Tab-separated table of C-alpha atoms in Angstrom:
chain	number	residue	atom	x	y	z
D	1	MET	CA	-22.331	11.532	-17.960
D	2	GLU	CA	-23.095	10.945	-14.352
D	3	LEU	CA	-20.661	9.097	-13.079
D	4	LYS	CA	-21.315	5.878	-10.881
D	5	ARG	CA	-21.366	5.583	-7.522
D	6	VAL	CA	-17.840	2.859	-6.557
D	7	VAL	CA	-17.726	1.278	-3.003
D	8	VAL	CA	-15.515	-1.637	-1.006
D	9	THR	CA	-17.241	-4.653	-0.990
D	10	GLY	CA	-14.245	-7.022	-0.181
D	11	LEU	CA	-10.737	-6.985	1.544
D	12	GLY	CA	-7.396	-9.215	1.895
D	13	ALA	CA	-4.088	-8.740	2.924
D	14	ILE	CA	-0.607	-10.415	4.095
D	15	THR	CA	1.562	-7.553	5.808
D	16	PRO	CA	4.107	-8.010	9.008
D	17	LEU	CA	1.082	-7.493	10.981
D	18	GLY	CA	-0.690	-10.297	9.970
D	19	ASN	CA	-1.919	-12.756	7.346
D	20	ASP	CA	-5.652	-11.765	7.244
D	21	VAL	CA	-6.839	-8.089	7.649
D	22	GLU	CA	-8.356	-8.461	11.298
D	23	THR	CA	-5.172	-9.268	12.410
D	24	THR	CA	-3.657	-7.035	10.714
D	25	TRP	CA	-6.083	-4.024	11.880
D	26	THR	CA	-6.047	-5.016	15.405
D	27	ALA	CA	-2.345	-4.983	15.895
D	28	ALA	CA	-2.127	-1.742	14.250
D	29	LEU	CA	-4.705	-0.453	16.484
D	30	GLU	CA	-2.639	-2.093	19.400
D	31	GLY	CA	0.492	-0.403	18.016
D	32	LYS	CA	2.417	-3.127	17.399
D	33	SER	CA	5.729	-3.085	15.385
D	34	GLY	CA	5.971	-5.436	12.440
D	35	ALA	CA	10.141	-5.370	12.378
D	36	ALA	CA	12.621	-7.967	13.150
D	37	PRO	CA	16.130	-8.884	11.741
D	38	ILE	CA	15.917	-10.355	8.870
D	39	THR	CA	15.133	-14.296	8.120
D	40	HIS	CA	15.123	-14.053	4.670
D	41	PHE	CA	19.025	-14.216	3.771
D	42	ASP	CA	22.315	-13.322	6.209
D	43	ALA	CA	22.011	-10.276	6.626
D	44	SER	CA	24.700	-9.729	8.959
D	45	LYS	CA	27.455	-7.795	6.074
D	46	PHE	CA	24.480	-5.339	5.619
D	47	LYS	CA	24.171	-1.660	7.083
D	48	THR	CA	20.768	-2.761	7.580
D	49	GLN	CA	20.443	-6.092	9.026
D	50	PHE	CA	16.143	-5.722	9.656
D	51	ALA	CA	13.034	-5.588	8.328
D	52	CYS	CA	8.879	-5.833	7.905
D	53	GLU	CA	9.154	-9.671	7.283
D	54	VAL	CA	5.374	-11.144	6.721
D	55	LYS	CA	6.049	-13.967	9.443
D	56	GLY	CA	4.221	-17.283	9.467
D	57	PHE	CA	3.334	-17.580	6.309
D	58	ASN	CA	3.657	-20.484	3.863
D	59	ALA	CA	2.500	-20.185	0.272
D	60	ALA	CA	2.663	-24.194	0.091
D	61	ASP	CA	-0.540	-24.129	2.558
D	62	HIS	CA	-2.673	-22.108	-0.019
D	63	ILE	CA	-1.367	-22.746	-3.496
D	64	ASP	CA	-0.232	-25.826	-5.244
D	65	ARG	CA	3.100	-27.142	-5.832
D	66	LYS	CA	2.890	-26.903	-9.642
D	67	LYS	CA	1.530	-23.785	-9.261
D	68	LEU	CA	4.193	-22.505	-7.120
D	69	ARG	CA	7.030	-23.027	-9.532
D	70	GLN	CA	5.614	-19.995	-11.582
D	71	LEU	CA	4.981	-17.476	-9.037
D	72	ASP	CA	7.751	-14.899	-7.440
D	73	LEU	CA	7.005	-14.292	-3.181
D	74	TYR	CA	5.775	-10.996	-4.563
D	75	ALA	CA	2.917	-13.019	-6.719
D	76	GLN	CA	2.224	-15.515	-4.190
D	77	TYR	CA	1.070	-12.678	-1.451
D	78	ALA	CA	-0.541	-11.466	-4.324
D	79	LEU	CA	-2.539	-14.230	-5.345
D	80	VAL	CA	-3.797	-14.614	-1.391
D	81	ALA	CA	-4.897	-11.840	-0.710
D	82	SER	CA	-7.025	-11.588	-3.445
D	83	ARG	CA	-8.333	-14.490	-2.726
D	84	GLN	CA	-9.144	-13.291	0.900
D	85	ALA	CA	-10.485	-10.046	-1.004
D	86	VAL	CA	-12.859	-11.780	-3.803
D	87	ALA	CA	-14.420	-14.802	-0.812
D	88	ASP	CA	-14.910	-11.516	1.944
D	89	SER	CA	-16.809	-9.389	-1.022
D	90	GLY	CA	-18.856	-12.800	-2.063
D	91	LEU	CA	-18.352	-11.757	-5.956
D	92	GLU	CA	-17.954	-15.289	-6.568
D	93	GLU	CA	-21.137	-15.879	-5.397
D	94	ALA	CA	-22.979	-12.783	-7.062
D	95	PRO	CA	-26.071	-14.457	-9.970
D	96	ASN	CA	-25.391	-13.853	-13.453
D	97	LEU	CA	-21.570	-12.126	-12.719
D	98	ASP	CA	-20.274	-10.904	-16.543
D	99	ARG	CA	-16.731	-11.856	-15.638
D	100	ASN	CA	-16.354	-9.427	-18.621
D	101	ARG	CA	-17.255	-6.497	-16.816
D	102	VAL	CA	-14.606	-7.652	-13.624
D	103	GLY	CA	-10.977	-6.342	-14.097
D	104	VAL	CA	-7.728	-6.780	-12.272
D	105	ILE	CA	-5.693	-4.122	-11.566
D	106	VAL	CA	-2.748	-5.564	-9.241
D	107	ALA	CA	0.719	-3.379	-8.782
D	108	ALA	CA	4.307	-3.348	-7.748
D	109	GLY	CA	6.992	-1.106	-7.484
D	110	ILE	CA	9.850	-3.593	-8.189
D	111	GLY	CA	8.365	-7.179	-9.181
D	112	GLY	CA	9.899	-10.494	-8.823
D	113	LEU	CA	13.182	-9.241	-7.469
D	114	HIS	CA	14.084	-12.396	-5.594
D	115	THR	CA	13.435	-14.177	-9.096
D	116	PHE	CA	16.048	-11.640	-10.682
D	117	GLU	CA	18.657	-12.215	-8.184
D	118	GLU	CA	18.336	-16.272	-8.008
D	119	GLU	CA	18.325	-16.161	-12.084
D	120	ALA	CA	21.236	-13.859	-12.451
D	121	GLY	CA	23.208	-15.453	-9.554
D	122	TYR	CA	22.641	-19.074	-11.781
D	123	TYR	CA	24.009	-17.234	-14.892
D	124	ALA	CA	27.214	-16.300	-13.062
D	125	LEU	CA	27.943	-19.670	-11.580
D	126	ASN	CA	27.404	-21.143	-15.175
D	127	GLU	CA	28.975	-19.084	-17.589
D	128	GLU	CA	31.252	-22.048	-19.213
D	129	LYS	CA	28.708	-24.309	-19.881
D	130	GLY	CA	26.385	-21.628	-21.804
D	131	PRO	CA	23.583	-19.471	-20.828
D	132	LYS	CA	20.676	-21.848	-18.971
D	133	TYR	CA	17.932	-20.171	-17.737
D	134	ASN	CA	14.644	-21.288	-15.919
D	135	PRO	CA	11.769	-21.136	-19.017
D	136	PHE	CA	9.203	-19.116	-16.091
D	137	PHE	CA	12.386	-16.661	-15.402
D	138	ILE	CA	10.397	-13.963	-16.743
D	139	PRO	CA	6.781	-14.368	-16.673
D	140	LYS	CA	7.815	-14.954	-12.816
D	141	MET	CA	9.608	-11.863	-12.640
D	142	ILE	CA	7.522	-9.145	-14.452
D	143	ALA	CA	6.006	-6.735	-12.214
D	144	ASP	CA	2.303	-6.888	-14.011
D	145	ILE	CA	2.263	-11.197	-13.589
D	146	ALA	CA	0.723	-10.742	-10.453
D	147	SER	CA	-2.695	-8.672	-11.978
D	148	GLY	CA	-2.586	-11.902	-14.630
D	149	HIS	CA	-2.620	-14.891	-11.989
D	150	VAL	CA	-5.713	-13.393	-10.260
D	151	SER	CA	-7.520	-12.791	-13.591
D	152	MET	CA	-6.462	-16.232	-14.371
D	153	GLU	CA	-8.087	-17.740	-10.892
D	154	TYR	CA	-10.908	-16.694	-11.596
D	155	GLY	CA	-11.937	-16.310	-15.419
D	156	TYR	CA	-12.082	-12.562	-14.768
D	157	HIS	CA	-12.096	-10.861	-18.778
D	158	GLY	CA	-12.159	-7.219	-17.992
D	159	PRO	CA	-9.432	-4.815	-17.813
D	160	ASN	CA	-6.247	-5.875	-16.731
D	161	TYR	CA	-2.861	-5.073	-16.391
D	162	GLY	CA	-0.284	-3.955	-13.047
D	163	VAL	CA	1.111	-0.437	-12.189
D	164	VAL	CA	4.744	0.686	-11.942
D	165	SER	CA	5.498	4.084	-9.842
D	166	ALA	CA	7.490	3.670	-7.074
D	167	CYS	CA	5.772	3.890	-4.101
D	168	ALA	CA	2.965	4.917	-5.640
D	169	SER	CA	1.717	2.450	-7.555
D	170	SER	CA	-1.176	0.906	-5.840
D	171	ASN	CA	-2.957	3.871	-5.349
D	172	ASN	CA	-2.374	4.576	-9.189
D	173	ALA	CA	-3.938	1.202	-9.444
D	174	ILE	CA	-6.855	1.896	-6.955
D	175	ILE	CA	-7.445	5.034	-9.146
D	176	ASP	CA	-7.467	3.763	-12.100
D	177	ALA	CA	-9.809	0.890	-10.998
D	178	PHE	CA	-12.228	3.307	-9.493
D	179	ASN	CA	-12.182	5.294	-12.944
D	180	TYR	CA	-13.084	2.485	-15.149
D	181	ILE	CA	-16.195	1.547	-12.506
D	182	ARG	CA	-17.787	5.179	-12.082
D	183	LEU	CA	-16.912	5.339	-16.220
D	184	GLY	CA	-19.690	2.506	-16.526
D	185	LYS	CA	-16.729	0.256	-18.540
D	186	ALA	CA	-17.162	-2.462	-15.815
D	187	ASP	CA	-18.629	-3.345	-12.890
D	188	ALA	CA	-16.011	-4.552	-10.615
D	189	PHE	CA	-12.104	-4.944	-9.805
D	190	VAL	CA	-9.958	-6.238	-7.720
D	191	THR	CA	-7.548	-4.206	-7.608
D	192	GLY	CA	-4.612	-3.035	-4.863
D	193	GLY	CA	-0.441	-4.377	-4.387
D	194	SER	CA	2.291	-6.510	-4.041
D	195	GLU	CA	5.761	-6.495	-3.235
D	196	ALA	CA	8.743	-8.549	-1.675
D	197	ALA	CA	11.725	-6.750	-2.176
D	198	ILE	CA	13.771	-8.022	1.447
D	199	PHE	CA	16.507	-9.791	-0.024
D	200	PRO	CA	20.230	-8.974	-1.212
D	201	ALA	CA	19.396	-6.862	-4.390
D	202	GLY	CA	16.289	-5.140	-2.409
D	203	VAL	CA	18.117	-4.123	1.220
D	204	GLY	CA	21.758	-3.210	-0.533
D	205	GLY	CA	20.327	-1.087	-3.550
D	206	PHE	CA	18.495	1.187	-0.874
D	207	ASN	CA	21.483	0.531	1.557
D	208	ALA	CA	23.951	2.070	-1.276
D	209	MET	CA	21.478	5.064	-1.663
D	210	HIS	CA	21.497	6.066	2.517
D	211	ALA	CA	17.737	5.522	2.377
D	212	LEU	CA	16.804	2.591	4.837
D	213	SER	CA	17.575	3.568	9.078
D	214	THR	CA	19.850	1.355	10.100
D	215	ARG	CA	18.741	1.033	13.800
D	216	ASN	CA	19.720	-2.444	14.129
D	217	ASP	CA	20.004	-2.246	18.107
D	218	SER	CA	16.528	-1.779	17.766
D	219	PRO	CA	14.521	-2.926	14.942
D	220	GLU	CA	10.785	-2.385	16.652
D	221	THR	CA	11.936	0.803	17.028
D	222	ALA	CA	13.531	2.166	13.903
D	223	SER	CA	10.523	3.308	11.679
D	224	ARG	CA	9.785	7.042	14.393
D	225	PRO	CA	7.601	8.967	11.771
D	226	PHE	CA	7.700	12.920	12.309
D	227	SER	CA	10.328	12.238	15.427
D	228	ALA	CA	14.093	13.895	15.307
D	229	SER	CA	15.880	11.028	15.328
D	230	ARG	CA	14.110	9.186	12.261
D	231	ASP	CA	17.146	8.031	9.552
D	232	GLY	CA	15.715	6.401	6.689
D	233	PHE	CA	12.412	3.877	6.185
D	234	VAL	CA	12.400	0.172	7.626
D	235	MET	CA	11.419	-1.859	4.366
D	236	GLY	CA	8.043	-3.968	4.583
D	237	GLU	CA	6.408	-6.894	2.084
D	238	GLY	CA	3.501	-8.153	1.397
D	239	ALA	CA	-0.039	-7.303	-0.054
D	240	ALA	CA	-3.108	-5.901	0.146
D	241	ILE	CA	-5.981	-6.149	-2.044
D	242	LEU	CA	-9.621	-4.569	-2.050
D	243	VAL	CA	-12.477	-4.990	-4.822
D	244	LEU	CA	-13.995	-2.189	-5.823
D	245	GLU	CA	-17.793	-2.207	-7.538
D	246	GLU	CA	-20.425	0.133	-8.790
D	247	LEU	CA	-22.785	0.469	-6.251
D	248	GLU	CA	-25.830	-0.654	-7.756
D	249	HIS	CA	-24.458	-3.622	-8.569
D	250	ALA	CA	-23.747	-4.465	-5.431
D	251	LYS	CA	-26.986	-3.811	-3.894
D	252	ALA	CA	-28.384	-6.164	-6.524
D	253	ARG	CA	-26.990	-8.746	-4.734
D	254	GLY	CA	-26.801	-7.682	-0.924
D	255	ALA	CA	-23.235	-7.055	-0.538
D	256	LYS	CA	-21.619	-5.708	2.552
D	257	ILE	CA	-20.334	-2.512	2.161
D	258	TYR	CA	-17.021	-1.092	4.132
D	259	ALA	CA	-16.871	1.956	2.964
D	260	GLU	CA	-17.298	4.617	-0.666
D	261	VAL	CA	-14.380	5.385	-2.976
D	262	VAL	CA	-15.217	9.170	-3.644
D	263	GLY	CA	-11.786	11.083	-5.352
D	264	GLY	CA	-8.467	10.263	-6.182
D	265	GLY	CA	-5.949	12.269	-7.899
D	266	MET	CA	-2.269	12.260	-9.223
D	267	SER	CA	0.742	14.459	-9.956
D	268	ALA	CA	4.286	14.588	-10.351
D	269	ASP	CA	6.826	16.768	-8.338
D	270	ALA	CA	9.088	17.383	-10.953
D	271	HIS	CA	12.162	18.233	-9.087
D	272	HIS	CA	13.931	15.207	-8.312
D	273	LEU	CA	15.279	11.136	-9.058
D	274	THR	CA	14.280	10.289	-5.231
D	275	ALA	CA	13.625	13.157	-2.792
D	276	THR	CA	10.064	14.609	-2.482
D	277	HIS	CA	10.219	18.398	-3.144
D	278	PRO	CA	11.036	20.191	0.063
D	279	GLU	CA	8.002	22.357	-0.231
D	280	GLY	CA	5.734	19.639	-0.532
D	281	LEU	CA	4.003	21.226	-4.010
D	282	GLY	CA	3.269	18.183	-5.881
D	283	ALA	CA	1.547	16.754	-2.762
D	284	ILE	CA	-0.457	19.812	-2.390
D	285	LEU	CA	-1.065	18.897	-6.234
D	286	SER	CA	-2.424	15.410	-5.467
D	287	MET	CA	-4.323	16.131	-2.643
D	288	LYS	CA	-6.242	19.164	-4.181
D	289	MET	CA	-7.140	17.294	-7.145
D	290	ALA	CA	-8.407	14.272	-5.106
D	291	LEU	CA	-10.557	17.170	-3.064
D	292	GLU	CA	-11.502	18.412	-6.177
D	293	ASP	CA	-12.211	15.087	-7.711
D	294	ALA	CA	-14.663	13.962	-4.510
D	295	ASP	CA	-16.468	17.701	-4.278
D	296	MET	CA	-14.815	18.182	-1.186
D	297	LYS	CA	-12.991	20.362	1.009
D	298	PRO	CA	-10.348	20.370	3.155
D	299	GLU	CA	-13.054	20.483	5.919
D	300	ASP	CA	-14.614	17.328	4.951
D	301	ILE	CA	-11.177	15.336	5.966
D	302	ASP	CA	-11.382	13.810	8.991
D	303	TYR	CA	-8.452	11.880	8.873
D	304	ILE	CA	-4.523	11.435	6.661
D	305	ASN	CA	-3.032	8.632	6.637
D	306	VAL	CA	0.217	9.717	5.490
D	307	HIS	CA	2.759	8.519	3.197
D	308	GLY	CA	5.480	9.063	6.363
D	309	THR	CA	7.710	6.976	5.611
D	310	SER	CA	10.145	8.264	8.595
D	311	THR	CA	12.842	10.060	6.273
D	312	PRO	CA	14.465	13.399	7.147
D	313	VAL	CA	13.280	14.920	3.696
D	314	GLY	CA	9.917	13.321	3.163
D	315	ASP	CA	8.473	14.129	6.268
D	316	VAL	CA	8.298	17.413	6.587
D	317	SER	CA	7.825	18.282	3.351
D	318	GLU	CA	4.630	16.392	3.808
D	319	VAL	CA	3.727	17.822	6.353
D	320	LYS	CA	4.479	21.520	4.682
D	321	ALA	CA	2.127	19.719	2.480
D	322	ILE	CA	-0.869	19.192	5.014
D	323	LYS	CA	-0.572	22.746	6.647
D	324	GLU	CA	0.038	24.788	3.322
D	325	LEU	CA	-3.125	23.177	1.606
D	326	PHE	CA	-5.562	22.791	4.474
D	327	GLY	CA	-5.132	25.608	6.492
D	328	GLU	CA	-6.475	25.900	10.377
D	329	ASN	CA	-8.464	22.609	9.383
D	330	ALA	CA	-5.043	20.875	9.865
D	331	TYR	CA	-5.395	20.913	13.564
D	332	LYS	CA	-8.519	19.649	13.209
D	333	LEU	CA	-8.377	16.589	12.186
D	334	ASN	CA	-5.447	13.148	12.830
D	335	ILE	CA	-2.495	12.555	10.989
D	336	SER	CA	-1.030	9.033	11.020
D	337	SER	CA	1.543	7.260	9.689
D	338	THR	CA	1.357	3.499	9.862
D	339	LYS	CA	4.978	2.772	8.347
D	340	SER	CA	6.011	3.084	12.147
D	341	MET	CA	4.080	-0.226	12.209
D	342	THR	CA	4.419	-2.021	8.806
D	343	GLY	CA	7.642	-0.629	7.902
D	344	HIS	CA	7.430	0.903	3.823
D	345	LEU	CA	5.802	-2.056	1.268
D	346	LEU	CA	6.689	0.148	-1.714
D	347	GLY	CA	4.268	-0.858	-4.162
D	348	ALA	CA	1.995	-2.364	-1.678
D	349	THR	CA	2.387	0.641	0.269
D	350	GLY	CA	-0.728	3.012	-0.925
D	351	ALA	CA	-3.436	-0.103	-1.267
D	352	LEU	CA	-2.397	-1.148	2.618
D	353	GLU	CA	-2.336	2.294	3.979
D	354	ALA	CA	-5.728	2.642	1.657
D	355	LEU	CA	-7.148	-0.706	3.578
D	356	PHE	CA	-6.279	1.252	7.186
D	357	SER	CA	-7.703	4.356	5.943
D	358	ILE	CA	-11.628	1.587	5.150
D	359	LYS	CA	-10.739	0.113	8.545
D	360	ALA	CA	-10.750	3.468	10.559
D	361	VAL	CA	-13.531	4.664	8.318
D	362	GLU	CA	-15.586	1.820	9.056
D	363	ASN	CA	-14.789	1.886	12.899
D	364	ASP	CA	-14.322	5.050	14.032
D	365	ILE	CA	-11.051	4.974	15.254
D	366	VAL	CA	-7.361	6.534	14.000
D	367	PRO	CA	-4.090	3.929	13.744
D	368	PRO	CA	-1.599	5.222	15.784
D	369	THR	CA	1.848	6.841	14.652
D	370	ILE	CA	4.655	4.158	16.885
D	371	ASN	CA	8.067	4.967	18.151
D	372	HIS	CA	7.260	8.641	19.245
D	373	ALA	CA	9.613	10.485	22.689
D	374	ASP	CA	8.315	13.841	24.067
D	375	ASP	CA	11.644	15.173	23.485
D	376	ASP	CA	12.185	13.630	20.133
D	377	LEU	CA	11.584	16.804	18.624
D	378	ASP	CA	12.156	18.030	15.630
D	379	GLU	CA	12.185	21.832	14.699
D	380	ASN	CA	10.485	21.816	11.358
D	381	ILE	CA	7.375	19.878	12.172
D	382	ASP	CA	4.736	21.604	13.941
D	383	TYR	CA	4.333	19.395	16.977
D	384	ASN	CA	0.204	21.198	17.497
D	385	LEU	CA	-0.888	18.756	14.767
D	386	ASN	CA	-2.447	15.706	16.011
D	387	PHE	CA	0.244	13.052	14.707
D	388	THR	CA	-2.357	10.235	16.626
D	389	PHE	CA	1.406	9.525	18.708
D	390	ASN	CA	1.442	6.168	19.701
D	391	LYS	CA	-2.009	5.296	20.274
D	392	ALA	CA	-5.315	4.177	18.444
D	393	GLN	CA	-7.753	7.312	18.934
D	394	LYS	CA	-11.438	6.994	18.643
D	395	ARG	CA	-13.626	9.974	16.943
D	396	THR	CA	-15.725	10.183	14.096
D	397	VAL	CA	-14.200	9.651	11.198
D	398	ARG	CA	-16.342	10.110	8.048
D	399	THR	CA	-13.914	10.734	5.272
D	400	ALA	CA	-9.979	9.587	5.221
D	401	LEU	CA	-7.283	10.791	3.064
D	402	SER	CA	-4.217	8.774	1.762
D	403	ASN	CA	-1.262	10.064	0.539
D	404	ALA	CA	1.493	8.079	-1.453
D	405	PHE	CA	4.175	9.399	-3.146
D	406	GLY	CA	7.296	7.259	-4.908
D	407	PHE	CA	11.105	7.733	-7.325
D	408	GLY	CA	10.396	9.844	-9.753
D	409	GLY	CA	8.230	11.994	-8.278
D	410	HIS	CA	4.741	10.206	-8.382
D	411	ASN	CA	2.109	11.421	-5.991
D	412	ALA	CA	-0.840	9.538	-5.603
D	413	THR	CA	-4.293	10.289	-2.956
D	414	VAL	CA	-7.498	8.597	-2.653
D	415	ILE	CA	-10.214	9.430	-0.934
D	416	VAL	CA	-12.854	6.903	0.499
D	417	LYS	CA	-16.340	8.025	3.026
D	418	LYS	CA	-18.753	6.548	5.225
D	419	TYR	CA	-21.372	4.186	3.209
D	420	GLU	CA	-24.464	6.412	3.898
D	421	GLY	CA	-27.105	4.857	1.443
D	422	ASP	CA	-28.516	6.727	-1.284
């Protein structure tokens, strides 16, 4: 069976760097940090009092009041970013669009955490009166519901579900959509991820695990992947959505093509509840499988958008994995962690970093890893690798590989390349 080719025809984003794709991308190239003191709640008594929040987003500007009652913040981000991506793709203007062959897969690692907190708190305050819950409690909270709302928005009847694999979730969603299309089971997918967990349970829970940076005196420099003084990740929020489309379907309607999706790999560390394998074995397997899926060799990759969370163990293990798999070619490619600017968007992080990889391929420029000082060196990291520290670098980016790893040992890798016609 000959596999179909899959291209990216639409992009949408609500992020800590901006509320659309171009604002986000420009800020990333300029090396701006999205970190600042938390405003979603009073975090003054928390160990971590800052995060990479979405700024200036008013859902009422985009969604009518009746609809808003049904949407947790994570679903609001997903719906608005999906509208951006679909509009960007021009998919709705396609002649004779078969909505039975357009699917939606929007991932979330946690889902409606804010809704859960609100409802649990309400019950605790009203025990004497008996349980009384909002009828939208469950459908607002569940992690698949953003995908459902997007499908209802457009009447897309193709495969529709959410993916939950912690911080690998949206890479898994992209890979699933990619596979449906290339197997001929769909013409297009709206896919990606969304997350909004910067609330007491999210911050408090990650604090209890000692996972978050506590650099409260300097939030904007707290996410510092590959630096010796890194002390944990910075929580982010938002959504990134892609429209993936079968090549001939896109060409027939004259769609703009950003890049081609050519491979996906998935693996499990089978090692620890939260920590990556110290030798990066799962990461190696995931990247290797993606390369094999794309019929590529390590020397074919120009840029890796790493998972790079700014955690002591995770950064080292990913560097080991890259060196092991890519060998001498590891020193010829660019590496960067855009989490240094956006923070860690949990279930949405893979989609945002895939979007950055697509923009890098489109524009031949690699966004930086910010917040690194030349004297802040970790003896376990090889600084002969090009981590694209502090400043974006222009280079030919024919292909880009994007990693996402999640609690539970989930690993997922996506590869995109320049679209070169037939």
